[in-house]
Amino acid sequence: MERKEFFGEFGGTFVPENLKAVLDDVAVNFYKYIDEPEFKEELAYYHRQYTGRPNPLYFAEKLTNKLGGAKIYLKREDLNHTGAHKINNTIGQVLLAKRMGKKRIIAETGAGQHGVATATVCAMFGMECIIYMGEIDTERQALNVYRMKLLGAKVVPVTMGTRTLKDAVDAALMDFIENADNTYYLLGSAVGPHPYPIMVREFQSIIGIEARKQILEQEGRLPDYLVACVGGGSNAIGLFHPFVEDKEVKIVGVEPAGRGLDTLDHAASITLGSPGVIHGFRCLTLQDETGEPLPVYSVAAGLDYPGVGPEHSHYSETGRGEYTSVTDKDALDAFVELSRVEGIIPALESAHAVAHVMKLAKELDDEKIIIVNLSGRGDKDVEQVKGILGDSI
Ligand SMILES: *Cc1c(COP(=O)(O)O)cnc(C)c1O
């Protein structure tokens, strides 16, 4: 695989020298192993035997008929072990760490979902696992903290700064620099300094590779639209990337508009952001006048990141991708609708993509095909939704 650090003007490695050396070592090993047949075979083995891949590309016939427009297919990442796409990346990176001779895995987590996916693979591969989490997030996400502990991980509450994700990232990076000889930093989305955006894309591309094969088998042609929610952008780039050269396939990323784009409570980094450097890479980001990331919000905890992957930033600028947004309210409506019509409770993150598809499908004729990435299942969100919607459903 060819080394790729920049996507247009986005990406790069904007970090101190001592960290750059450590990241270079990760990059060298990633490019070395990713093309190795044994590495690929081992990854494929765990996907079959542990993750449960390939998962179905499900024709949502009831939803399609109800909306009366384009055919809607759901890529069922919600059926993976641990209930979301994140495991695709954590298995890939833990295998790389093993090849590099590392015994200790560190990660940061905000909502806790990446922490759980990391703790899961560390348990399975017998690795020591340390998860940095802002102290406030450990209180908000107490159940995920307990899950990580159950899986044998050590959760370190970070008490610096705002005590949220940003500070957890800083703590993890400091640990990485100090302990690089035995430690691997397992990053959770297609963001951060090189090589993480391309590495996470590579491990998540299994989504699009399978979907491409499946739609050709099931429909005999490529889809007209691909739709996925965008937090950092890993499930979306995983679906999109294997179709990027197929110019007739439109790609649509859906950002969280929270309480509305005219409020401060959203995380629409592409829609309303501007170019800047955060967490060691250049992307479209929501920042204040001094370049500090702004506070972000979404009803879906997995989507509230103030930046977005460099490749999405690039596709937005070049027009290869279209990026839109969906409010909390519309995502909650889609959460209920998919549950009722298809018997599938989606993650609140994924419900953003479903909400957009519910608008889009109606505008298209019944010859058109849409694939939407169902990035995760909604069991984790039921209690939260009960608190918001209560008996009104
Ligand atoms: C974490 C998460 C997301 C957002 O992350 P991306 O990197 O943008 O994919 C989306 N859906 C689910 C279910 C998640 O857990």
Coordinates of C-alpha atoms and ligand atoms in Angstrom, one line a residue:
M1 CA 0.0 0.0 0.0
E2 CA 1.1 3.5 -0.9
R3 CA 2.0 5.9 1.9
K4 CA -0.7 8.6 2.1
E5 CA -0.4 11.3 4.7
F6 CA -2.4 14.1 3.1
F7 CA -5.8 14.2 1.5
G8 CA -5.6 17.5 -0.5
E9 CA -4.8 20.1 2.2
F10 CA -6.0 17.9 5.0
G11 CA -4.3 15.3 7.2
G12 CA -0.6 15.5 8.2
T13 CA 1.2 15.0 11.4
F14 CA 1.2 18.2 13.4
V15 CA 2.8 16.9 16.6
P16 CA 6.0 17.4 18.7
E17 CA 9.2 15.7 17.4
N18 CA 9.3 13.0 20.1
L19 CA 5.7 11.9 19.2
K20 CA 6.5 12.1 15.5
A21 CA 9.2 9.5 15.9
V22 CA 6.8 7.1 17.7
L23 CA 4.1 7.6 15.1
D24 CA 6.6 7.0 12.3
D25 CA 7.3 3.6 13.8
V26 CA 3.6 2.8 13.8
A27 CA 3.4 4.0 10.1
V28 CA 6.3 1.9 9.0
N29 CA 4.9 -1.2 10.6
F30 CA 1.4 -0.6 9.3
Y31 CA 2.5 -0.3 5.7
K32 CA 4.7 -3.4 6.1
Y33 CA 2.0 -5.7 7.6
I34 CA -1.1 -4.5 5.8
D35 CA 0.1 -6.1 2.5
E36 CA 1.3 -9.3 4.1
P37 CA -0.8 -12.3 3.2
E38 CA -0.5 -13.9 6.7
F39 CA -1.6 -10.6 8.4
K40 CA -4.6 -10.4 6.1
E41 CA -5.5 -14.1 6.7
E42 CA -5.3 -13.7 10.4
L43 CA -7.6 -10.6 10.3
A44 CA -10.1 -12.4 8.0
Y45 CA -10.0 -15.4 10.4
Y46 CA -11.0 -13.2 13.4
H47 CA -13.7 -11.4 11.3
R48 CA -15.3 -14.7 10.5
Q49 CA -14.9 -16.4 13.8
Y50 CA -15.2 -13.6 16.3
T51 CA -16.8 -10.5 14.8
G52 CA -19.3 -12.5 12.8
R53 CA -18.5 -11.2 9.3
P54 CA -19.7 -10.9 6.6
N55 CA -22.8 -9.4 8.1
P56 CA -25.9 -9.1 5.8
L57 CA -26.8 -6.4 3.3
Y58 CA -30.5 -6.4 4.3
F59 CA -33.2 -5.2 1.9
A60 CA -35.5 -3.1 4.1
E61 CA -38.6 -3.9 2.1
K62 CA -41.2 -2.7 4.7
L63 CA -39.5 0.7 5.0
T64 CA -39.0 0.9 1.3
N65 CA -42.7 0.2 0.6
K66 CA -43.8 2.6 3.3
L67 CA -41.8 5.5 1.9
G68 CA -42.7 4.6 -1.7
G69 CA -39.4 5.5 -3.4
A70 CA -35.9 4.2 -3.8
K71 CA -35.0 0.7 -2.6
I72 CA -33.3 0.9 0.8
Y73 CA -30.6 -1.6 1.9
L74 CA -29.1 -1.7 5.4
K75 CA -25.5 -2.7 5.9
R76 CA -25.8 -4.5 9.2
E77 CA -22.8 -3.5 11.2
D78 CA -25.2 -3.6 14.2
L79 CA -24.9 -7.4 14.0
N80 CA -21.2 -7.4 14.7
H81 CA -19.9 -8.7 18.1
T82 CA -20.1 -5.7 20.5
G83 CA -22.9 -4.3 18.3
A84 CA -21.1 -1.8 16.1
H85 CA -18.5 -1.2 13.4
K86 CA -15.8 -0.2 15.9
I87 CA -14.6 -3.8 16.4
N88 CA -13.4 -3.8 12.7
N89 CA -10.8 -1.3 13.6
T90 CA -9.8 -2.5 17.1
I91 CA -9.2 -6.1 15.9
G92 CA -7.0 -4.7 13.0
Q93 CA -4.9 -2.5 15.3
V94 CA -4.5 -5.0 18.0
L95 CA -3.1 -7.5 15.5
L96 CA -0.7 -4.8 14.3
A97 CA 0.3 -4.2 17.9
K98 CA 0.9 -7.9 18.4
R99 CA 3.2 -8.0 15.3
M100 CA 5.1 -5.0 16.7
G101 CA 5.7 -6.9 19.9
K102 CA 3.7 -4.6 22.1
K103 CA 2.1 -6.0 25.2
R104 CA 0.3 -2.9 26.5
I105 CA -2.6 -1.1 24.7
I106 CA -3.8 2.4 25.6
A107 CA -6.8 4.2 24.2
E108 CA -8.9 7.2 24.9
T109 CA -12.7 7.2 24.9
G110 CA -15.4 9.8 25.2
A111 CA -18.8 8.0 25.2
G112 CA -17.0 4.8 26.1
Q113 CA -17.9 2.8 23.0
H114 CA -14.3 2.8 21.6
G115 CA -13.1 2.0 25.1
V116 CA -15.3 -1.1 25.2
A117 CA -14.3 -2.2 21.7
T118 CA -10.6 -1.9 22.7
A119 CA -11.1 -3.6 26.1
T120 CA -12.9 -6.5 24.2
V121 CA -10.0 -7.2 21.8
C122 CA -7.4 -6.8 24.6
A123 CA -9.2 -9.4 26.7
M124 CA -9.3 -11.8 23.7
F125 CA -5.6 -11.3 22.8
G126 CA -4.4 -11.2 26.5
M127 CA -3.1 -7.6 26.3
E128 CA -2.9 -5.2 29.2
C129 CA -5.4 -2.4 28.5
I130 CA -5.5 1.1 29.9
I131 CA -8.4 3.4 28.9
Y132 CA -8.1 7.2 29.4
M133 CA -11.4 8.9 29.9
G134 CA -12.3 12.4 31.0
E135 CA -13.6 12.3 34.6
I136 CA -16.9 13.9 33.6
D137 CA -17.3 11.2 30.9
T138 CA -16.7 8.4 33.4
E139 CA -19.6 9.8 35.4
R140 CA -21.9 10.2 32.4
Q141 CA -21.0 6.8 31.0
A142 CA -20.8 4.8 34.2
L143 CA -22.2 1.6 32.6
N144 CA -19.5 1.6 29.9
V145 CA -16.8 2.1 32.5
Y146 CA -18.2 -1.0 34.3
R147 CA -18.2 -2.9 31.0
M148 CA -14.5 -2.0 30.4
K149 CA -13.6 -3.1 33.9
L150 CA -15.6 -6.3 33.4
L151 CA -13.4 -7.0 30.3
G152 CA -10.3 -6.5 32.4
A153 CA -9.3 -3.0 31.4
K154 CA -8.0 -0.3 33.7
V155 CA -10.0 2.9 33.3
V156 CA -8.1 6.1 34.2
P157 CA -10.3 9.1 34.9
V158 CA -8.5 12.2 33.5
T159 CA -8.8 15.2 35.9
M160 CA -6.9 17.8 33.8
G161 CA -8.6 20.7 31.9
T162 CA -12.2 20.2 30.9
R163 CA -12.1 16.6 32.1
T164 CA -13.6 15.4 28.8
L165 CA -12.4 13.7 25.6
K166 CA -9.9 16.3 24.6
D167 CA -8.0 15.9 27.8
A168 CA -8.2 12.1 27.6
V169 CA -6.5 12.4 24.2
D170 CA -3.7 14.5 25.7
A171 CA -3.2 12.0 28.5
A172 CA -3.1 9.0 26.1
L173 CA -0.5 10.8 23.9
M174 CA 1.7 11.6 26.9
D175 CA 1.6 8.0 28.0
F176 CA 2.4 6.9 24.4
I177 CA 5.5 9.1 24.3
E178 CA 6.7 7.9 27.7
N179 CA 6.1 4.2 27.2
A180 CA 6.4 3.6 23.4
D181 CA 8.9 0.7 23.8
N182 CA 6.1 -1.6 25.1
T183 CA 2.9 0.4 24.4
Y184 CA 0.6 0.8 21.4
Y185 CA -1.9 3.7 21.1
L186 CA -5.1 2.3 19.6
L187 CA -7.1 5.2 18.1
G188 CA -10.8 4.9 17.5
S189 CA -11.8 6.8 14.4
A190 CA -10.4 8.0 11.0
V191 CA -8.9 11.1 12.7
G192 CA -5.6 12.1 14.4
P193 CA -2.1 12.3 12.9
H194 CA -0.8 10.1 10.2
P195 CA -1.0 7.0 9.9
Y196 CA -4.3 6.7 11.9
P197 CA -6.7 8.2 9.3
I198 CA -5.5 5.9 6.5
M199 CA -5.1 2.9 8.9
V200 CA -8.6 3.2 10.4
R201 CA -10.0 3.6 6.9
E202 CA -8.2 0.5 5.7
F203 CA -9.6 -1.6 8.6
Q204 CA -13.1 -0.2 8.2
S205 CA -13.1 -0.7 4.4
I206 CA -14.3 -4.2 5.0
I207 CA -17.8 -2.6 5.3
G208 CA -17.7 -1.2 1.7
I209 CA -15.9 -4.2 0.2
E210 CA -18.6 -6.5 1.5
A211 CA -21.4 -4.2 0.6
R212 CA -20.1 -3.8 -3.0
K213 CA -20.0 -7.6 -3.5
Q214 CA -23.4 -8.1 -1.9
I215 CA -25.2 -5.4 -3.9
L216 CA -23.7 -6.8 -7.1
E217 CA -25.0 -10.3 -6.1
Q218 CA -28.4 -9.0 -5.0
E219 CA -29.1 -6.3 -7.5
G220 CA -26.6 -7.0 -10.3
R221 CA -25.5 -3.4 -10.2
L222 CA -23.9 -0.7 -8.0
P223 CA -26.1 1.5 -5.8
D224 CA -27.0 5.1 -6.6
Y225 CA -26.4 6.4 -3.1
L226 CA -24.4 5.5 0.0
V227 CA -25.4 7.1 3.2
A228 CA -23.6 7.0 6.6
C229 CA -23.5 9.1 9.8
V230 CA -20.3 11.0 10.4
G231 CA -18.7 11.6 13.8
G232 CA -15.0 11.2 13.3
G233 CA -15.9 9.5 10.1
S234 CA -14.7 5.9 10.4
N235 CA -17.9 4.0 9.6
A236 CA -18.7 6.4 6.7
I237 CA -15.2 6.2 5.1
G238 CA -15.3 2.4 5.6
L239 CA -18.5 2.2 3.5
F240 CA -17.5 4.9 1.0
H241 CA -13.9 4.2 0.2
P242 CA -14.4 1.0 -2.0
F243 CA -16.8 3.0 -4.1
V244 CA -14.9 6.3 -4.4
E245 CA -13.7 5.6 -8.0
D246 CA -17.2 4.7 -9.1
K247 CA -18.2 8.2 -10.0
E248 CA -21.9 7.3 -10.6
V249 CA -22.3 6.3 -6.9
K250 CA -23.2 9.3 -4.8
I251 CA -21.8 9.4 -1.3
V252 CA -23.6 11.3 1.5
G253 CA -22.3 11.8 5.0
V254 CA -24.7 12.9 7.7
E255 CA -23.5 15.1 10.6
P256 CA -25.3 15.7 13.9
A257 CA -27.3 19.0 13.8
G258 CA -28.2 18.5 17.5
R259 CA -30.7 21.1 18.7
G260 CA -30.3 23.0 15.3
L261 CA -27.5 24.5 13.2
D262 CA -28.6 28.0 14.4
T263 CA -27.8 27.0 18.0
L264 CA -24.4 26.2 19.6
D265 CA -25.6 22.7 20.4
H266 CA -24.4 20.6 17.4
A267 CA -21.3 18.9 16.0
A268 CA -21.6 19.7 12.3
S269 CA -17.8 20.0 11.7
I270 CA -18.0 19.9 7.9
T271 CA -21.3 21.9 7.5
L272 CA -20.2 24.8 9.7
G273 CA -16.5 24.3 10.4
S274 CA -13.4 25.8 8.8
P275 CA -9.9 24.4 8.2
G276 CA -7.7 24.1 11.3
V277 CA -5.4 21.8 13.2
I278 CA -6.8 19.7 16.1
H279 CA -5.4 16.6 17.8
G280 CA -2.3 16.6 15.5
F281 CA -4.0 16.8 12.0
R282 CA -5.6 19.3 9.7
C283 CA -9.4 19.1 9.0
L284 CA -12.6 21.0 8.9
T285 CA -13.2 21.8 12.6
L286 CA -15.5 23.8 14.9
Q287 CA -13.1 26.2 16.5
D288 CA -13.0 29.6 18.3
E289 CA -11.0 32.6 17.1
T290 CA -7.8 31.2 18.8
G291 CA -8.2 27.8 17.1
E292 CA -9.4 26.0 20.2
P293 CA -12.0 23.3 19.5
L294 CA -15.5 24.5 20.5
P295 CA -17.7 22.5 22.8
V296 CA -19.9 20.1 20.7
Y297 CA -23.2 18.4 21.4
S298 CA -25.4 15.6 19.9
V299 CA -28.0 13.3 21.4
A300 CA -25.8 10.6 20.0
A301 CA -22.7 10.5 22.2
G302 CA -20.6 8.8 19.5
L303 CA -21.1 11.8 17.1
D304 CA -19.9 14.7 19.2
Y305 CA -16.4 15.3 18.0
P306 CA -15.3 18.9 17.0
G307 CA -13.4 17.8 13.9
V308 CA -13.8 15.2 11.2
G309 CA -11.4 12.8 9.3
P310 CA -9.1 14.5 6.7
E311 CA -10.5 12.4 3.9
H312 CA -14.1 13.5 4.5
S313 CA -12.8 17.1 4.7
H314 CA -11.2 16.6 1.3
Y315 CA -14.2 15.0 -0.3
S316 CA -16.4 17.9 1.0
E317 CA -14.0 20.5 -0.6
T318 CA -13.7 18.6 -3.9
G319 CA -17.4 17.8 -4.1
R320 CA -16.9 14.0 -4.3
G321 CA -19.0 13.7 -1.2
E322 CA -22.1 15.5 -0.1
Y323 CA -22.4 16.3 3.6
T324 CA -25.6 17.2 5.3
S325 CA -27.0 17.2 8.8
V326 CA -29.9 15.8 10.8
T327 CA -31.3 17.2 14.1
D328 CA -31.7 15.2 17.4
K329 CA -35.4 15.3 16.8
D330 CA -35.3 13.8 13.3
A331 CA -32.8 11.1 14.5
L332 CA -35.1 10.2 17.4
D333 CA -38.1 9.9 15.0
A334 CA -36.0 7.6 12.7
F335 CA -34.9 5.6 15.8
V336 CA -38.6 4.9 16.6
E337 CA -39.6 4.4 12.9
L338 CA -37.0 1.8 12.1
S339 CA -37.8 -0.1 15.3
R340 CA -41.5 -0.2 14.4
V341 CA -41.3 -0.9 10.7
E342 CA -38.3 -3.3 10.4
G343 CA -38.0 -4.6 14.0
I344 CA -34.4 -3.1 14.1
I345 CA -33.5 -0.7 16.9
P346 CA -30.6 1.4 15.5
A347 CA -27.9 3.2 17.5
L348 CA -28.8 6.9 17.8
E349 CA -25.7 7.6 15.7
S350 CA -27.0 5.4 12.9
A351 CA -30.5 6.8 13.3
H352 CA -29.0 10.1 11.8
A353 CA -28.2 8.3 8.6
V354 CA -31.6 6.5 8.6
A355 CA -33.4 9.9 9.1
H356 CA -31.7 11.3 6.0
V357 CA -32.5 8.2 4.0
M358 CA -36.2 8.5 5.0
K359 CA -36.2 12.0 3.3
L360 CA -34.1 11.0 0.3
A361 CA -35.9 7.8 -0.6
K362 CA -39.2 9.6 -1.1
E363 CA -37.7 12.0 -3.6
L364 CA -36.3 9.2 -5.8
D365 CA -38.1 6.7 -8.1
D366 CA -38.4 3.0 -7.3
E367 CA -35.5 2.1 -9.7
K368 CA -33.0 3.8 -7.5
I369 CA -30.9 2.0 -4.8
I370 CA -29.7 3.4 -1.5
I371 CA -27.3 1.6 0.9
V372 CA -27.3 3.0 4.4
N373 CA -24.7 2.0 7.0
L374 CA -26.4 0.8 10.1
S375 CA -23.2 1.4 12.1
G376 CA -24.5 0.1 15.4
R377 CA -27.5 -1.3 17.4
G378 CA -29.5 0.8 19.7
D379 CA -29.7 -1.3 22.9
K380 CA -27.1 1.0 24.5
D381 CA -29.5 4.0 23.8
V382 CA -32.8 2.6 25.0
E383 CA -32.6 4.0 28.5
Q384 CA -31.6 7.5 27.2
V385 CA -34.4 7.5 24.7
K386 CA -36.9 6.4 27.4
G387 CA -35.8 9.4 29.3
I388 CA -36.4 11.7 26.4
L389 CA -39.5 10.3 24.8
G390 CA -41.0 8.4 27.7
D391 CA -44.5 7.1 27.1
S392 CA -45.1 9.4 24.1
I393 CA -44.1 6.7 21.7
Ligands
LIG1 C1 -18.6 5.7 17.5 C2 -19.8 5.5 16.6 C3 -20.1 6.3 15.5 C4 -19.3 7.5 15.1 O1 -17.9 7.2 14.8 P1 -17.4 7.3 13.3 O2 -15.9 7.2 13.5 O3 -17.9 8.5 12.7 O4 -18.0 6.1 12.6 C5 -21.2 6.0 14.7 N1 -22.0 4.9 15.0 C6 -21.8 4.1 16.1 C7 -22.7 3.0 16.4 C8 -20.7 4.4 16.9 O5 -20.5 3.6 18.0

